[in-house]
Coordinates of C-alpha atoms and ligand atoms in Angstrom, one line a residue:
M1 CA 0.0 0.0 0.0
P2 CA 1.5 3.4 -1.0
T3 CA 1.9 5.8 1.8
L4 CA 0.3 9.2 1.7
D5 CA 3.7 10.9 1.4
A6 CA 4.6 8.7 -1.6
A7 CA 1.3 9.4 -3.3
L8 CA 1.8 13.2 -2.8
T9 CA 5.4 13.2 -4.0
D10 CA 4.3 11.3 -7.1
A11 CA 1.3 13.6 -7.8
M12 CA 3.6 16.7 -7.5
A13 CA 6.1 15.2 -9.8
R14 CA 3.5 14.5 -12.4
F15 CA 2.1 18.1 -12.0
A16 CA 5.6 19.6 -12.5
E17 CA 6.3 17.3 -15.5
A18 CA 3.2 18.5 -17.3
R19 CA 4.0 22.2 -16.8
P20 CA 7.4 23.2 -18.1
K21 CA 6.4 26.8 -19.0
T22 CA 4.7 27.3 -15.7
R23 CA 7.9 26.1 -13.9
A24 CA 10.0 28.6 -16.0
M25 CA 7.5 31.4 -15.3
Q26 CA 7.7 30.6 -11.6
Q27 CA 11.5 31.0 -11.7
R28 CA 11.1 34.4 -13.4
A29 CA 8.5 35.5 -10.9
C30 CA 10.9 34.6 -8.0
E31 CA 13.4 37.2 -9.3
V32 CA 11.0 40.0 -8.6
M33 CA 8.4 38.8 -6.0
P34 CA 9.1 37.0 -2.8
G35 CA 8.5 33.3 -3.6
G36 CA 7.2 34.5 -7.0
N37 CA 3.9 35.4 -5.2
T38 CA 1.8 38.4 -4.5
R39 CA -1.2 36.7 -2.9
T40 CA -0.3 34.1 -0.4
V41 CA -3.5 32.0 -0.7
L42 CA -2.7 31.2 -4.4
F43 CA 0.6 29.6 -3.6
T44 CA 0.6 25.8 -3.8
Q45 CA 3.4 23.2 -3.9
P46 CA 5.4 22.3 -5.9
F47 CA 4.6 25.6 -7.7
P48 CA 1.3 27.2 -8.5
V49 CA -0.8 26.9 -11.7
R50 CA -0.5 30.1 -13.8
I51 CA -3.5 31.1 -15.9
E52 CA -3.4 32.4 -19.4
T53 CA -7.1 33.0 -20.1
G54 CA -10.6 32.5 -18.7
E55 CA -13.8 31.9 -20.6
G56 CA -17.2 31.0 -19.3
A57 CA -16.5 28.5 -16.5
S58 CA -13.2 27.4 -17.8
L59 CA -9.6 28.5 -17.3
T60 CA -6.6 27.7 -19.5
D61 CA -3.1 27.6 -18.0
I62 CA 0.1 28.8 -19.7
D63 CA 1.0 25.2 -20.5
G64 CA -2.3 24.8 -22.4
H65 CA -4.2 22.7 -19.7
R66 CA -7.9 23.5 -19.5
Y67 CA -9.8 23.4 -16.2
L68 CA -13.4 23.7 -15.1
D69 CA -13.2 26.7 -12.8
L70 CA -14.9 25.6 -9.6
L71 CA -12.9 28.0 -7.4
G72 CA -14.8 31.0 -8.8
E73 CA -12.1 33.4 -7.5
Y74 CA -12.9 32.5 -3.9
S75 CA -16.5 33.6 -4.5
A76 CA -15.7 36.9 -6.2
G77 CA -16.0 35.4 -9.7
I78 CA -19.7 34.6 -9.6
Y79 CA -20.3 35.8 -13.2
G80 CA -17.7 33.5 -14.8
H81 CA -15.1 34.9 -17.1
S82 CA -16.9 36.4 -20.1
H83 CA -20.4 37.2 -19.2
P84 CA -21.6 39.3 -22.1
R85 CA -23.6 41.8 -19.9
I86 CA -20.5 42.3 -17.6
L87 CA -18.2 42.8 -20.6
A88 CA -20.6 45.3 -22.2
A89 CA -21.0 47.3 -18.9
A90 CA -17.2 47.4 -18.5
R91 CA -16.7 48.7 -22.1
A92 CA -19.4 51.3 -21.6
A93 CA -17.7 52.5 -18.4
L94 CA -14.3 52.7 -20.2
E95 CA -15.9 54.7 -23.0
K96 CA -17.3 57.3 -20.6
G97 CA -14.0 57.8 -18.9
L98 CA -12.2 56.6 -15.7
N99 CA -10.7 58.5 -12.8
F100 CA -12.9 61.6 -12.8
G101 CA -11.7 62.8 -9.4
G102 CA -15.3 63.8 -8.8
H103 CA -18.7 62.6 -7.7
H104 CA -20.8 60.9 -10.5
G105 CA -24.2 59.2 -10.9
E106 CA -23.0 55.6 -11.0
E107 CA -22.0 55.6 -7.4
V108 CA -25.4 56.7 -6.4
R109 CA -27.0 54.0 -8.5
L110 CA -24.8 51.2 -7.0
A111 CA -25.5 52.6 -3.5
E112 CA -29.2 52.5 -4.1
V113 CA -29.0 48.9 -5.4
V114 CA -26.8 47.7 -2.5
A115 CA -28.7 49.5 0.2
A116 CA -32.1 48.1 -1.0
R117 CA -30.8 44.6 -1.5
F118 CA -29.0 44.2 1.8
A119 CA -31.3 46.4 4.0
L120 CA -28.7 49.1 4.8
D121 CA -29.8 52.5 5.9
L122 CA -26.6 54.0 4.6
V123 CA -23.5 52.6 2.8
R124 CA -20.0 53.6 1.9
F125 CA -17.7 52.0 -0.7
T126 CA -14.1 50.8 -0.4
N127 CA -11.6 49.0 -2.6
S128 CA -11.6 45.7 -0.9
G129 CA -13.4 43.6 1.8
T130 CA -10.3 44.1 4.0
E131 CA -10.8 47.8 3.9
A132 CA -14.5 47.5 4.5
N133 CA -13.9 45.5 7.7
M134 CA -11.2 47.9 8.9
M135 CA -13.5 50.8 8.4
A136 CA -16.5 49.1 10.0
L137 CA -14.4 48.1 13.1
S138 CA -12.9 51.6 13.4
A139 CA -16.4 53.2 13.0
A140 CA -17.7 50.9 15.8
R141 CA -14.8 52.0 18.1
C142 CA -15.5 55.7 17.4
F143 CA -19.3 55.2 17.9
T144 CA -18.9 53.4 21.2
G145 CA -15.8 55.2 22.5
R146 CA -14.5 51.7 23.4
R147 CA -11.3 50.1 22.4
K148 CA -11.5 46.3 22.1
I149 CA -13.0 44.1 19.3
M150 CA -14.1 40.5 19.3
P151 CA -13.4 38.4 16.2
M152 CA -13.8 34.6 16.3
Q153 CA -11.0 32.1 16.6
G154 CA -10.3 31.0 13.0
G155 CA -12.2 34.0 11.5
Y156 CA -11.0 35.7 8.3
H157 CA -11.8 39.3 7.5
G158 CA -9.0 40.3 5.2
G159 CA -5.2 40.4 5.0
T160 CA -4.8 42.5 8.2
L161 CA -7.7 40.8 10.0
Y162 CA -6.8 37.1 9.9
F163 CA -7.4 35.1 13.1
S164 CA -6.4 31.5 12.1
H165 CA -3.8 29.9 14.4
G166 CA -4.2 32.7 16.9
A167 CA -3.6 35.9 14.8
S168 CA -1.6 36.7 11.7
P169 CA 1.7 38.5 12.5
V170 CA 0.7 41.2 9.9
N171 CA -2.7 41.9 11.5
A172 CA -3.7 45.5 12.3
P173 CA -2.9 46.0 16.0
F174 CA -6.5 46.0 17.3
D175 CA -6.8 44.9 20.9
C176 CA -8.7 41.6 20.4
V177 CA -10.8 39.4 22.6
M178 CA -11.1 36.1 20.7
G179 CA -14.6 34.6 20.6
E180 CA -15.2 30.8 20.0
Y181 CA -17.3 30.2 16.9
N182 CA -20.5 28.3 17.8
D183 CA -19.6 28.0 21.4
I184 CA -22.5 29.9 23.1
D185 CA -21.4 29.6 26.7
A186 CA -17.8 30.5 26.3
T187 CA -18.4 33.4 24.0
R188 CA -21.2 34.8 26.1
K189 CA -19.0 34.8 29.1
L190 CA -16.2 36.6 27.3
I191 CA -18.6 39.3 26.1
A192 CA -19.9 39.8 29.6
E193 CA -16.3 40.0 31.0
H194 CA -15.1 42.6 28.5
A195 CA -18.4 44.4 27.9
D196 CA -17.2 47.8 29.3
D197 CA -14.5 48.1 26.8
L198 CA -15.8 46.0 23.8
A199 CA -16.7 48.1 20.8
A200 CA -17.7 45.4 18.3
V201 CA -18.2 41.7 17.7
I202 CA -17.4 40.7 14.1
L203 CA -18.0 37.4 12.4
E204 CA -19.2 35.7 9.2
P205 CA -22.7 34.1 9.6
M206 CA -21.0 31.1 7.9
L207 CA -17.3 30.9 7.9
G208 CA -16.3 31.1 4.2
G209 CA -12.6 30.7 3.7
G210 CA -12.5 29.2 7.1
G211 CA -14.1 26.0 5.9
C212 CA -17.8 26.7 5.0
I213 CA -18.9 26.2 8.6
P214 CA -22.4 27.7 9.3
A215 CA -23.0 29.5 12.6
S216 CA -25.9 28.0 14.5
H217 CA -29.0 30.1 14.7
D218 CA -28.8 30.0 18.5
F219 CA -25.2 31.2 18.5
L220 CA -26.1 34.2 16.3
A221 CA -29.2 34.9 18.3
M222 CA -27.1 35.0 21.5
L223 CA -24.6 37.4 19.9
R224 CA -27.5 39.7 18.8
D225 CA -29.0 39.6 22.2
E226 CA -25.8 40.2 24.2
T227 CA -24.5 43.0 22.0
S228 CA -27.8 44.8 21.9
R229 CA -28.1 44.8 25.7
R230 CA -24.5 46.0 26.2
G231 CA -24.3 48.6 23.4
I232 CA -21.7 46.6 21.4
V233 CA -21.8 47.0 17.6
L234 CA -22.5 43.6 15.9
I235 CA -20.9 43.3 12.5
F236 CA -21.6 40.6 10.0
D237 CA -18.9 40.1 7.5
E238 CA -21.0 39.2 4.4
V239 CA -18.2 39.6 1.9
M240 CA -18.8 36.0 0.9
T241 CA -22.1 35.0 2.5
S242 CA -24.2 37.8 1.0
R243 CA -24.3 35.6 -2.2
L244 CA -26.2 32.8 -0.4
H245 CA -29.6 34.6 -0.4
P246 CA -31.1 37.5 -2.3
G247 CA -30.9 39.7 0.9
G248 CA -27.7 38.1 2.2
L249 CA -27.3 35.3 4.7
S250 CA -28.5 37.6 7.6
A251 CA -31.8 38.1 5.9
S252 CA -32.2 34.4 5.4
L253 CA -31.5 33.8 9.1
G254 CA -33.7 36.7 10.2
I255 CA -31.0 38.2 12.4
E256 CA -29.9 41.7 11.6
P257 CA -26.5 43.0 12.7
D258 CA -25.8 46.8 13.2
L259 CA -23.3 46.8 10.3
K260 CA -22.6 44.6 7.4
T261 CA -19.6 44.4 5.2
L262 CA -19.6 43.4 1.5
G263 CA -17.1 42.7 -1.1
K264 CA -16.0 40.2 -3.8
Y265 CA -18.8 39.6 -6.4
V266 CA -20.9 42.7 -5.6
G267 CA -18.5 44.9 -7.7
G268 CA -19.2 42.8 -10.8
G269 CA -15.7 41.3 -10.7
M270 CA -13.9 44.6 -10.2
S271 CA -12.0 45.6 -6.9
F272 CA -14.8 46.2 -4.4
G273 CA -15.8 46.6 -0.8
A274 CA -18.6 48.2 1.1
F275 CA -19.7 48.7 4.7
G276 CA -23.0 50.0 5.9
G277 CA -26.1 49.5 8.0
S278 CA -27.3 51.5 11.0
R279 CA -28.0 55.2 10.2
A280 CA -26.8 56.3 13.7
I281 CA -23.3 54.8 13.1
M282 CA -22.9 55.5 9.4
E283 CA -24.0 59.2 9.9
L284 CA -20.7 59.7 11.7
F285 CA -19.1 59.9 8.2
D286 CA -21.4 62.7 6.9
P287 CA -18.9 65.4 6.0
T288 CA -21.4 68.2 6.7
R289 CA -21.3 67.3 10.4
P290 CA -18.9 68.8 12.8
N291 CA -16.1 66.4 13.7
A292 CA -17.2 64.0 10.9
L293 CA -15.1 60.8 10.6
P294 CA -13.0 60.9 7.5
H295 CA -13.1 58.0 5.0
A296 CA -10.5 58.2 2.2
G297 CA -9.8 56.1 -0.8
T298 CA -8.8 57.2 -4.3
F299 CA -10.7 54.4 -5.9
N300 CA -13.7 54.3 -3.5
N301 CA -16.1 55.5 -6.3
N302 CA -14.1 54.4 -9.3
T303 CA -16.4 54.4 -12.3
L304 CA -15.5 50.9 -13.5
T305 CA -16.6 49.2 -10.3
M306 CA -19.6 51.4 -9.7
T307 CA -21.0 50.9 -13.3
V308 CA -20.3 47.2 -13.6
G309 CA -21.4 46.5 -10.0
A310 CA -24.8 48.1 -10.5
V311 CA -25.4 46.2 -13.8
A312 CA -24.2 42.9 -12.3
M313 CA -26.5 43.1 -9.3
T314 CA -29.6 44.3 -11.1
E315 CA -29.3 42.4 -14.4
V316 CA -27.1 39.4 -13.8
Y317 CA -27.1 38.2 -10.1
T318 CA -30.8 38.9 -9.7
P319 CA -32.7 37.4 -6.8
E320 CA -33.9 34.6 -9.2
A321 CA -30.4 33.9 -10.4
C322 CA -29.2 33.8 -6.8
I323 CA -31.9 31.3 -5.7
A324 CA -31.1 29.0 -8.7
L325 CA -27.4 29.1 -8.2
N326 CA -27.6 28.2 -4.6
A327 CA -30.0 25.4 -5.3
R328 CA -27.4 24.0 -7.8
G329 CA -24.8 24.2 -5.1
D330 CA -27.0 22.4 -2.6
R331 CA -27.5 19.6 -5.1
L332 CA -23.8 19.2 -5.8
R333 CA -23.0 19.2 -2.0
D334 CA -25.6 16.5 -1.3
R335 CA -24.4 14.4 -4.2
L336 CA -20.8 14.7 -2.9
N337 CA -21.8 13.6 0.6
D338 CA -23.8 10.7 -0.9
L339 CA -20.6 9.7 -2.7
F340 CA -18.5 9.8 0.4
M341 CA -21.1 7.8 2.3
R342 CA -21.3 5.2 -0.4
Y343 CA -17.5 4.6 -0.4
Q344 CA -17.3 5.0 3.4
V345 CA -14.3 7.4 3.1
R346 CA -13.3 10.1 5.5
M347 CA -14.5 13.1 3.5
K348 CA -17.2 15.6 4.1
A349 CA -18.7 18.4 2.1
M350 CA -19.6 21.4 4.2
G351 CA -21.2 24.7 3.3
Q352 CA -24.5 26.2 2.1
G353 CA -25.8 27.0 -1.4
S354 CA -23.1 27.8 -3.9
M355 CA -20.2 27.7 -1.4
I356 CA -18.8 24.2 -0.7
A357 CA -15.7 23.0 1.1
I358 CA -14.5 19.4 1.1
H359 CA -12.8 18.3 4.3
P360 CA -10.7 15.1 4.9
T361 CA -12.7 13.9 7.9
S362 CA -16.1 12.2 8.6
G363 CA -16.4 13.7 12.0
D364 CA -18.6 16.6 13.1
I365 CA -17.4 20.1 12.1
A366 CA -18.8 22.9 14.2
S367 CA -15.7 25.1 14.6
P368 CA -12.4 25.8 12.9
N369 CA -10.7 23.7 15.6
D370 CA -12.4 20.6 14.0
I371 CA -10.6 21.3 10.7
E372 CA -7.2 22.1 12.3
A373 CA -7.0 18.5 13.3
T374 CA -7.3 17.2 9.7
D375 CA -4.4 16.1 7.5
K376 CA -3.3 18.9 5.1
R377 CA -1.6 16.3 2.8
L378 CA -5.0 14.8 2.0
R379 CA -6.2 18.2 0.9
Q380 CA -3.2 18.6 -1.4
L381 CA -3.7 15.2 -2.9
L382 CA -7.4 15.9 -3.7
F383 CA -6.4 19.3 -5.2
L384 CA -3.6 17.7 -7.4
D385 CA -5.8 14.8 -8.5
L386 CA -8.7 17.1 -9.5
L387 CA -6.3 19.3 -11.4
E388 CA -5.0 16.4 -13.3
Q389 CA -8.6 15.7 -14.3
G390 CA -9.2 19.2 -15.3
V391 CA -11.1 20.5 -12.3
Y392 CA -9.7 23.6 -10.4
I393 CA -10.6 24.2 -6.7
A394 CA -8.8 25.8 -3.8
E395 CA -6.1 23.6 -2.3
R396 CA -7.9 23.9 1.0
G397 CA -10.9 22.2 -0.6
F398 CA -13.0 25.4 -1.1
M399 CA -15.2 25.9 -4.1
A400 CA -17.7 28.6 -5.2
L401 CA -19.9 27.9 -8.1
S402 CA -20.2 30.6 -10.8
L403 CA -23.3 31.3 -12.9
M404 CA -21.5 29.7 -15.8
V405 CA -21.3 26.3 -14.1
T406 CA -23.9 23.9 -15.6
D407 CA -25.4 20.6 -14.3
E408 CA -23.2 18.7 -16.7
D409 CA -20.2 20.5 -15.1
C410 CA -21.4 19.3 -11.8
D411 CA -21.6 15.7 -13.1
R412 CA -17.9 16.1 -14.2
V413 CA -16.9 17.2 -10.7
L414 CA -18.6 14.2 -9.2
A415 CA -16.9 11.9 -11.6
A416 CA -13.5 13.5 -10.9
V417 CA -14.0 13.2 -7.1
E418 CA -15.1 9.6 -7.5
S419 CA -12.0 8.7 -9.5
H420 CA -9.9 10.4 -6.8
I421 CA -11.6 8.1 -4.3
T422 CA -11.3 4.9 -6.2
A423 CA -7.6 5.6 -7.0
R424 CA -6.7 6.6 -3.4
R425 CA -9.2 4.5 -1.4
E426 CA -6.7 2.9 1.0
L427 CA -5.6 6.4 2.1
L428 CA -9.1 7.7 2.6
V429 CA -10.9 5.0 4.6
Ligands
PLP501 C1 -12.3 37.8 0.9 C2 -12.8 38.2 2.2 C3 -12.4 39.4 2.8 C4 -11.4 40.3 2.2 O1 -11.8 40.9 1.0 P1 -10.6 41.4 0.0 O2 -11.4 42.1 -1.0 O3 -9.9 40.2 -0.4 O4 -9.8 42.3 0.9 C5 -13.0 39.7 4.0 N1 -13.9 38.9 4.6 C6 -14.3 37.7 4.0 C7 -15.3 36.9 4.8 C8 -13.7 37.3 2.8 O5 -14.1 36.2 2.3

C-alpha cells in the first residue's frame, strides 16, 4: 500500500512534469516577487498553476491545460469569465472615462442597489473587503468610544484581520478578545467579561474561507441579544455569504446586525468593498457634520466598479439567479456527501448553497478547531488529483460555483472526485 507521502510526491512530480512553461515562469517570478507570489492563498506546492485565459466557466493555464473553474475566484468570480452583460458594462464605463476625481451618478446607483438589496440605511464603498472591515471596526470604536474588538478564533476578515492559528503577525494592531465560533457559553462569558471596553463583535454568519462552517442560529441569536443589551456593535462580514440569499445570509436567518460588510462579487468582478447599516453609526461619516469621521480612498467611487457592479447586481445576479445558483450548489454538495457515504471514506462536504468545502474527515465540524486537526496532505492530494482531471478548486478544498457552471459540469466534478476516491481508497478510509 502506497503511503500518503509517496502518493503526494508522485502527484507533485506529475504536476511539474506536465507544466514546463509554468515552472519557468515561476523562476522568473521569483526574481521580482518573494516566492514569486503576491497573494499568499494562491501559492501551492510544488509551484502554482499560472492562468493564461478564462472563458465562461473554464480556465486555461500557460501550458495549455484547460480546467473547469470551480474556485470561482474565492466567490468573487460569480459571473464567470466572459459574461456578455458584464463585458458590455465594462466597455461602456471605459468609453465614458475613468478616474474623474469627482462625484458621479453611477456611485449613487450602486449605493441604491446595494442598500435596498441588503437592507442598509446608509452605505460607503471601499476597494476591498479588508478595507470595508477595517472601516466598520474603526467606526464601531468611534461610535462606542470603546477600544476592544471581538473576532472569532479562526475567522477571516482580510489580510490584516486574519485570526487563524491565533492571529496573523501582519494583522492590524487591534486589541482583540477572541470569541469561540458556535460556542455559546464560552463566548457569552467573554462578552460579559469585557463588555465595558468592547466596541464590536465581528464574524461571518457562515465561515467562508475558514471551511464553510455555518454558525448555529442559537449562537447568532445569543450574539445579537448580548451585543444589543450591552451597546456593542454587531458586525456581520457578508463579503462571501451575501451571495447565499437575495438579501444576504443575515436576511435568510432573520438576524440583523448593526453593520454589514460586503465585497467580492458585488463589484461585478472589479475591486470592491462596502460597509453599511445603522444610520446612527454611518452618519458619523457625513462630511457636513462637525467632527465627521474621515473616510478616504482614491478608488472608492471608481467608475468601472460602480458601473459594472450596478449592472451585475440588477441584471445578472438577480434574486432569481441567486436562488437558482444556490439550489445547484446544494444539489452538488448533497451528491458529494452521498458519494463519500457510499464509499465510506473520511471526507465531508460542508457549506451552504453555492459555497462548498470538502474536508478530509467524517467527524462533526462545528468550529475551525475541528478542521485544524485534519491532514493537510489529503487536501493537497485531492487538489492535485482534481487538477489532473481538469477541475480547479482551492487547495484547502474550497469551491464557489459561478453562474456559468452547468449541471453537466457538476456531473464532471462528481466523476473527478469519484475517481480520486477509487484511486486513493486505502488512504481515505
Ligand atoms: C475575501 C474576504 C475578505 C477580504 O476581502 P478582500 O477584497 O480580499 O480584501 C473579508 N472577509 C471575508 C469573509 C472574505 O471572504
